[in-house]
Short mmCIF file of N, CA, C and O in Angstrom, two decimals:
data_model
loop_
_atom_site.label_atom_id
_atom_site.label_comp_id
_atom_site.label_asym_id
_atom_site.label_seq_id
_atom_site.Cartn_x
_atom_site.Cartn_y
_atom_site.Cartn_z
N UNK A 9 54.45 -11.79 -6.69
CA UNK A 9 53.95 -12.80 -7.59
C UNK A 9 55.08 -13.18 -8.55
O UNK A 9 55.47 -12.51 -9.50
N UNK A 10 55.59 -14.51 -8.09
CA UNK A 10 56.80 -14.82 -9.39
C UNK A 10 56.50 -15.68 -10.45
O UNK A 10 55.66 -16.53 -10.18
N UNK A 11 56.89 -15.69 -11.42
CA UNK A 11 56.54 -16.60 -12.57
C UNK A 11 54.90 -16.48 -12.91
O UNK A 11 54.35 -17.50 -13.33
N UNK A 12 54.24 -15.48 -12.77
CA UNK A 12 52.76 -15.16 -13.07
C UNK A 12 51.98 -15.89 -12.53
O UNK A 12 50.89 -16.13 -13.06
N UNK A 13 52.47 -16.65 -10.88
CA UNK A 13 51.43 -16.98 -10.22
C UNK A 13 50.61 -16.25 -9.22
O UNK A 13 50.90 -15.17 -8.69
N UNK A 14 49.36 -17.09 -8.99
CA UNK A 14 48.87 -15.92 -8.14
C UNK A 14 47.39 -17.13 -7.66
O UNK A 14 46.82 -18.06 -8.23
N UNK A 15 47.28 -16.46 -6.36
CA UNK A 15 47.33 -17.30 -5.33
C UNK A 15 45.77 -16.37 -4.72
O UNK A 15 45.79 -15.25 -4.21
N UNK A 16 44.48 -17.29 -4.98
CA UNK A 16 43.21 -17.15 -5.02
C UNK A 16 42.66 -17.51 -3.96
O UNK A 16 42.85 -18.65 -3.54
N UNK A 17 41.81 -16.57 -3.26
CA UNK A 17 41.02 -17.32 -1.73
C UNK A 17 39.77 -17.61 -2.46
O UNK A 17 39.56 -16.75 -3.31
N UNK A 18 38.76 -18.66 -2.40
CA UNK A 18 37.91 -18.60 -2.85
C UNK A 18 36.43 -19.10 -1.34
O UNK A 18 36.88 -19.56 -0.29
N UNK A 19 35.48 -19.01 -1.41
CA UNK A 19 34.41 -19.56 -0.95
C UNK A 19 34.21 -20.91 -0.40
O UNK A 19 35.06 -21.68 -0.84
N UNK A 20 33.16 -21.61 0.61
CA UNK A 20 33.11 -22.66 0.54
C UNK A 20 32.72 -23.06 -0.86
O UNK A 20 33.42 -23.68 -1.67
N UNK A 21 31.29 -22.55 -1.06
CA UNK A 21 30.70 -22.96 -1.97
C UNK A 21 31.29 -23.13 -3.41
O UNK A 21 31.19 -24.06 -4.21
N UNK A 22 32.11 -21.57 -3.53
CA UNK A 22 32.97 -21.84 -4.68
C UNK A 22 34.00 -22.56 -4.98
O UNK A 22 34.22 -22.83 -6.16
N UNK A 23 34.82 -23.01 -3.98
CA UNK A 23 35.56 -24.30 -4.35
C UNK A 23 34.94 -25.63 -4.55
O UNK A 23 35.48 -26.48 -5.25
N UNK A 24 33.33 -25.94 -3.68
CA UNK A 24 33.41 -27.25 -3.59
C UNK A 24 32.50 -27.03 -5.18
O UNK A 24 32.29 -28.16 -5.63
N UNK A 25 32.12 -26.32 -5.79
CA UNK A 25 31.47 -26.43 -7.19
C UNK A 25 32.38 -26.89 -8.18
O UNK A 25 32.13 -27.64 -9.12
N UNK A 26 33.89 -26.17 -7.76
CA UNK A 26 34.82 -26.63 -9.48
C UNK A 26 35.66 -27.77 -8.06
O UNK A 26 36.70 -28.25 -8.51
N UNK A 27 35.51 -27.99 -7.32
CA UNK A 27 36.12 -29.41 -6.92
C UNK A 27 34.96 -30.64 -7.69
O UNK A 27 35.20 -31.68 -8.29
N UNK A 28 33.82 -30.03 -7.38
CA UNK A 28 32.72 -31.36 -7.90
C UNK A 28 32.98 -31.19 -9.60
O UNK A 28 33.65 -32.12 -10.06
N UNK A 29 32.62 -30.33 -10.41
CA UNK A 29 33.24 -29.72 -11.45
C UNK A 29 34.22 -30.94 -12.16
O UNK A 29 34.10 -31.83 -13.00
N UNK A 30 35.50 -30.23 -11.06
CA UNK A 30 36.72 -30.95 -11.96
C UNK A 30 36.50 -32.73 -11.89
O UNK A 30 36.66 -33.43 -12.89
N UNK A 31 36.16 -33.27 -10.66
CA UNK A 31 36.03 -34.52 -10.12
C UNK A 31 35.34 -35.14 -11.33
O UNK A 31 35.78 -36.16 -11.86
N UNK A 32 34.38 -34.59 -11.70
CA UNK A 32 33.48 -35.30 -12.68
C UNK A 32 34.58 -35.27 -14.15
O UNK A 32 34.69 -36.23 -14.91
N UNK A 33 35.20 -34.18 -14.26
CA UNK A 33 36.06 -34.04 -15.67
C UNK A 33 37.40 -34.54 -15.81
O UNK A 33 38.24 -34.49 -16.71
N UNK A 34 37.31 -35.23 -14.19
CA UNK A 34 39.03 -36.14 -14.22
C UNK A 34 40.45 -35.00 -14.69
O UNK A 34 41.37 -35.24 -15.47
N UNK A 35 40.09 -33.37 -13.65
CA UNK A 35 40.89 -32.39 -13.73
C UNK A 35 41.19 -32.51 -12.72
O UNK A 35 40.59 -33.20 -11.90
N UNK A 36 42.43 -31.73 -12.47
CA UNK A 36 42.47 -30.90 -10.71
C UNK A 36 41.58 -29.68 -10.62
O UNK A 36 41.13 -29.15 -11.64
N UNK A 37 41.39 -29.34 -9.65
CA UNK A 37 40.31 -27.99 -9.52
C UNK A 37 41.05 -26.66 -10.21
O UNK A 37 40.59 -25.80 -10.95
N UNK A 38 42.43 -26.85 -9.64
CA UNK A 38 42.96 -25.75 -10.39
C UNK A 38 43.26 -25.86 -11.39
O UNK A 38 43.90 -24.85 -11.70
N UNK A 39 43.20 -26.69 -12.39
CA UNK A 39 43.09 -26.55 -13.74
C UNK A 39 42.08 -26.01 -14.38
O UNK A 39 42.17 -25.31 -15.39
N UNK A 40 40.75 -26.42 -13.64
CA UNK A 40 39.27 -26.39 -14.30
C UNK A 40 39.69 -24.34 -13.84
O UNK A 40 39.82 -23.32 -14.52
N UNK A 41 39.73 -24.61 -12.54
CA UNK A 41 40.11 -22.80 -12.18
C UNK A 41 40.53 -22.01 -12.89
O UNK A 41 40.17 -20.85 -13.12
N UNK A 42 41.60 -22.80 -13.39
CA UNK A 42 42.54 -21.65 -14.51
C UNK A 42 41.87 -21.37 -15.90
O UNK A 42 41.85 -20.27 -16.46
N UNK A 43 41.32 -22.54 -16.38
CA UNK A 43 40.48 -22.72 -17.49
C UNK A 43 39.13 -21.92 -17.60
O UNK A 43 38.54 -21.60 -18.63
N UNK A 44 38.80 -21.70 -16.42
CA UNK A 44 36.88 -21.17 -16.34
C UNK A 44 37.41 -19.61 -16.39
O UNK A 44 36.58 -18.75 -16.69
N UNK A 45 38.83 -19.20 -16.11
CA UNK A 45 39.17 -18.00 -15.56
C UNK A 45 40.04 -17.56 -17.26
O UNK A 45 39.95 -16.39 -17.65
N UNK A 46 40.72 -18.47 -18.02
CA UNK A 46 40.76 -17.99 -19.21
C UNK A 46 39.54 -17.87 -19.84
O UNK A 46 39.20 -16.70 -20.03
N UNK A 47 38.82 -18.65 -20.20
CA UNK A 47 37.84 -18.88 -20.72
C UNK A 47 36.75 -17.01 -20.96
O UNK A 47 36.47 -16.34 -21.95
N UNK A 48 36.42 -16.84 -19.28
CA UNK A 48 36.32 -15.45 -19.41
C UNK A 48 36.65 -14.31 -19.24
O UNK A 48 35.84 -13.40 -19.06
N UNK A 49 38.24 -14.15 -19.28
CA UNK A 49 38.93 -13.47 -19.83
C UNK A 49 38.67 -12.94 -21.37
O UNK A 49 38.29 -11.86 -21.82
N UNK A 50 39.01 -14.04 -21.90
CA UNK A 50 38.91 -13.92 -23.25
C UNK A 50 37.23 -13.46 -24.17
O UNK A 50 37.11 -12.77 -25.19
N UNK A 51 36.00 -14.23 -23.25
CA UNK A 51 35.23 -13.53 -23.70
C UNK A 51 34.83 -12.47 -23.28
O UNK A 51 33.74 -12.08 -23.71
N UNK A 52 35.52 -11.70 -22.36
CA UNK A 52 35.61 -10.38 -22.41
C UNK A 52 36.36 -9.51 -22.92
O UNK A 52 35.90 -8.53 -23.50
N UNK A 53 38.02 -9.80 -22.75
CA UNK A 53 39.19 -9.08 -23.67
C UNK A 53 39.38 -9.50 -25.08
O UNK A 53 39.85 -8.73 -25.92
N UNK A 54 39.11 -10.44 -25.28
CA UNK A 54 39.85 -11.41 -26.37
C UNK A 54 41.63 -10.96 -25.80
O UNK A 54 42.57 -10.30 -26.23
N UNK A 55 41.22 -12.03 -24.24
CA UNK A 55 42.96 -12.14 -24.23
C UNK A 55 43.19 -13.79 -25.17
O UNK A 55 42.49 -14.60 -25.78
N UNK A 56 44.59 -13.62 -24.81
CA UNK A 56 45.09 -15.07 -25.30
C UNK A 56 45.38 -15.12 -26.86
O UNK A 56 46.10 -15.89 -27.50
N UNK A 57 44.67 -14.18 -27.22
CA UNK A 57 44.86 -13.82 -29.29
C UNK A 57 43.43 -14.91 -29.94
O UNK A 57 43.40 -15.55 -30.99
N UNK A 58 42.49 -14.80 -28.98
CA UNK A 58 41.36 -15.82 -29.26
C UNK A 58 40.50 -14.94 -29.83
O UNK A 58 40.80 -13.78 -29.54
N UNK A 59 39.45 -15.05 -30.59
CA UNK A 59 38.70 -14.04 -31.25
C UNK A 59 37.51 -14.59 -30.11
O UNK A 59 37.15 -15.76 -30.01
N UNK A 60 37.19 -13.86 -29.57
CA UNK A 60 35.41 -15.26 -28.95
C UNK A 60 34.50 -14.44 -28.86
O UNK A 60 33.58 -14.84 -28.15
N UNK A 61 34.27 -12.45 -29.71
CA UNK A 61 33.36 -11.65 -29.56
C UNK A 61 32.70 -11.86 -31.16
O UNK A 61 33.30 -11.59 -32.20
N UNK A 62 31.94 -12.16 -31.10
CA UNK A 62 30.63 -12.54 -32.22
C UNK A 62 30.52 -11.68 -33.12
O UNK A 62 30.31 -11.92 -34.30
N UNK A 63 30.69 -10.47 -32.54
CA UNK A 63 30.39 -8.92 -33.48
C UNK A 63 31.62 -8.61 -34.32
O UNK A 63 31.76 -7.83 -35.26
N UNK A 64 32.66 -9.61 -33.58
CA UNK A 64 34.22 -9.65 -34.87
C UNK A 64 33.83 -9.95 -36.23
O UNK A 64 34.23 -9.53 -37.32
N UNK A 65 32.97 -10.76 -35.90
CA UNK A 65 32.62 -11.75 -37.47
C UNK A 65 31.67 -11.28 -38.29
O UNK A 65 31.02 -11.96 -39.09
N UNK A 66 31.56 -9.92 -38.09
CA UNK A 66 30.49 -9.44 -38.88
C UNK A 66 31.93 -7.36 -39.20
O UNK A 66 32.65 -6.74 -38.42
N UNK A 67 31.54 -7.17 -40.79
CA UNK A 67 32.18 -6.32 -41.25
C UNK A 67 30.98 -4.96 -40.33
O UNK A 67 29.83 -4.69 -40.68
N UNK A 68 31.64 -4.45 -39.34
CA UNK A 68 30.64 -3.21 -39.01
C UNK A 68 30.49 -2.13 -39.94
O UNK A 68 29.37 -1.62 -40.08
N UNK A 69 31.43 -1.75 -40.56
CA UNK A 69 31.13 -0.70 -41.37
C UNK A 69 30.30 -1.12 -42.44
O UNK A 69 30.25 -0.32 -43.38
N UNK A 70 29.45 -2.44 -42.59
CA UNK A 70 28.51 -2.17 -43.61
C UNK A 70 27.46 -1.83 -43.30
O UNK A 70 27.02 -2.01 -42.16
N UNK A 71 26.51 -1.01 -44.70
CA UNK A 71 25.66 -0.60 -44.61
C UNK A 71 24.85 -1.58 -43.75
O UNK A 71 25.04 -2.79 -43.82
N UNK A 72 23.69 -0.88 -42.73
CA UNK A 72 22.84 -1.36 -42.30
C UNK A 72 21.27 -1.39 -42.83
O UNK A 72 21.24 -0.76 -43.89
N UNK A 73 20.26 -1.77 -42.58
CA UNK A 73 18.72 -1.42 -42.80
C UNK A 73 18.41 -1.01 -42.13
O UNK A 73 18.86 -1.27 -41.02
N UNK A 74 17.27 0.02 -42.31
CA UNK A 74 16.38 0.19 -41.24
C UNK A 74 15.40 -0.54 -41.01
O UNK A 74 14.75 -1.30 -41.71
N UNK A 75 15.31 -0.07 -39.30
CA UNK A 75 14.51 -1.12 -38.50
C UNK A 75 13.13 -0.99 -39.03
O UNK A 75 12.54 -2.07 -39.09
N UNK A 76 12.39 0.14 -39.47
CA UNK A 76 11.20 0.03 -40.37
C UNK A 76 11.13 -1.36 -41.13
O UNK A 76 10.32 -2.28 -41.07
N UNK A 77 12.41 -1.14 -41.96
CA UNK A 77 12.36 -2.08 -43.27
C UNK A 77 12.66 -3.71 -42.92
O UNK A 77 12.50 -4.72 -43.61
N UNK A 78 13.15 -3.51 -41.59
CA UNK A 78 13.59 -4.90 -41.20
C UNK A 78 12.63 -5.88 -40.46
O UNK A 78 12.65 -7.09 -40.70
N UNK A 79 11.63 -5.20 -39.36
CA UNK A 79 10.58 -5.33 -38.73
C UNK A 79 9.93 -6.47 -39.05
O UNK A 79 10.08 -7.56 -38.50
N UNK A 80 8.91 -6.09 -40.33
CA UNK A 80 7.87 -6.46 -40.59
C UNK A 80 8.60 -7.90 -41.22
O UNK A 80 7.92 -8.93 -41.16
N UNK A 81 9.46 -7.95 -41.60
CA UNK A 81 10.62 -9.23 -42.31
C UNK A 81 10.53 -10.46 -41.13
O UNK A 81 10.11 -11.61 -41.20
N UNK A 82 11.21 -9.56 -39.85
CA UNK A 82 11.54 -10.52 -38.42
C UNK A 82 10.09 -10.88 -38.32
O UNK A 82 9.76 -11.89 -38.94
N UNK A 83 9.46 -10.45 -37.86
CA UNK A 83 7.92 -10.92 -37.59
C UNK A 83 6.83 -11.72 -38.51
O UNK A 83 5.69 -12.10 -38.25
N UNK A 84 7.64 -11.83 -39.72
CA UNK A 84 6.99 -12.76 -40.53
C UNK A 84 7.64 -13.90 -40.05
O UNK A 84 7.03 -14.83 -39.54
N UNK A 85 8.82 -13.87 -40.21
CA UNK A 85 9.82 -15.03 -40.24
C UNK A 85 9.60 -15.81 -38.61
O UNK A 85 9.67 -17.04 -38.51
N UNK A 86 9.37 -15.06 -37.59
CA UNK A 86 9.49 -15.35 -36.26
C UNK A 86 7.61 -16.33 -36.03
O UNK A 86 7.41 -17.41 -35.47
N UNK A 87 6.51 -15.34 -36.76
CA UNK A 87 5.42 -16.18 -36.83
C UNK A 87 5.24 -17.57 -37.69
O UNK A 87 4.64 -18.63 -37.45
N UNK A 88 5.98 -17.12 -38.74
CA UNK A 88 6.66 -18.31 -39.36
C UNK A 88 6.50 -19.62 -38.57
O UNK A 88 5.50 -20.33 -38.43
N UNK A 89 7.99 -19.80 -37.99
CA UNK A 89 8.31 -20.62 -36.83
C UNK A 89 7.52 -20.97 -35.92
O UNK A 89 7.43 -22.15 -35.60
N UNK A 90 6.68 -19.82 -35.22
CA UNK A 90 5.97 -20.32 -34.08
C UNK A 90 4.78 -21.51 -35.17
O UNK A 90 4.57 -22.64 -34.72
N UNK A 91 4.34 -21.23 -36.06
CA UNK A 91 3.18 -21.72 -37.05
C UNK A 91 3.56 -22.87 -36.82
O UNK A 91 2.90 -23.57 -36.06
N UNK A 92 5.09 -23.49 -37.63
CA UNK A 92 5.89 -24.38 -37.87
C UNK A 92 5.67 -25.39 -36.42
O UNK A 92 4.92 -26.36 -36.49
N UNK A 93 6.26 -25.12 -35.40
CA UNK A 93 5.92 -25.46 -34.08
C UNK A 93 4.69 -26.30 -33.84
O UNK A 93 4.75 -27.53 -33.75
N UNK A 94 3.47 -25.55 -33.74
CA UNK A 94 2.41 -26.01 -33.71
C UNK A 94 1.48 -26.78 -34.52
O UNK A 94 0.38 -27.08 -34.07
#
């Protein structure tokens, strides 16, 4: 593999999806390819120096509640909404 290419067999089905894919997005397939393939990379590694895990954005070491105390809160708030709805 030179220059970090690398060279993918894929499916019928799976090519003709990011051929239809790219066609519609005025890409080449292997762009949309390379793109769908960073894309989840990153929301799995956070490669690329991309933050894209949700739980980054929250300080973990703070104190939490308990689910006792939190419960009866969600279920107001959640009947709430459904009320709201209807």
């Amino acid at each position: 593999m030179a220059d970090g290419a690398l060279n993918l067999t894929l499916d019928d089905y799976l090519s003709a999806k990011i051929a239809e894919k790219a066609k519609a997005m005025g890409v080449a397939p292997e762009t949309l390819a390379a793109d769908l393939l960073r894309q989840t990379l990153a929301v799995e590694d956070g490669f690329g120096g991309r933050q894209t895990d949700h739980v980054s954005n929250h300080d973990l070491n703070e104190e939490g509640r308990p689910w006792d105390e939190v419960r009866p809160e969600l279920l107001a708030r959640m009947k709430q909404k459904l009320a709201e709805r209807t």
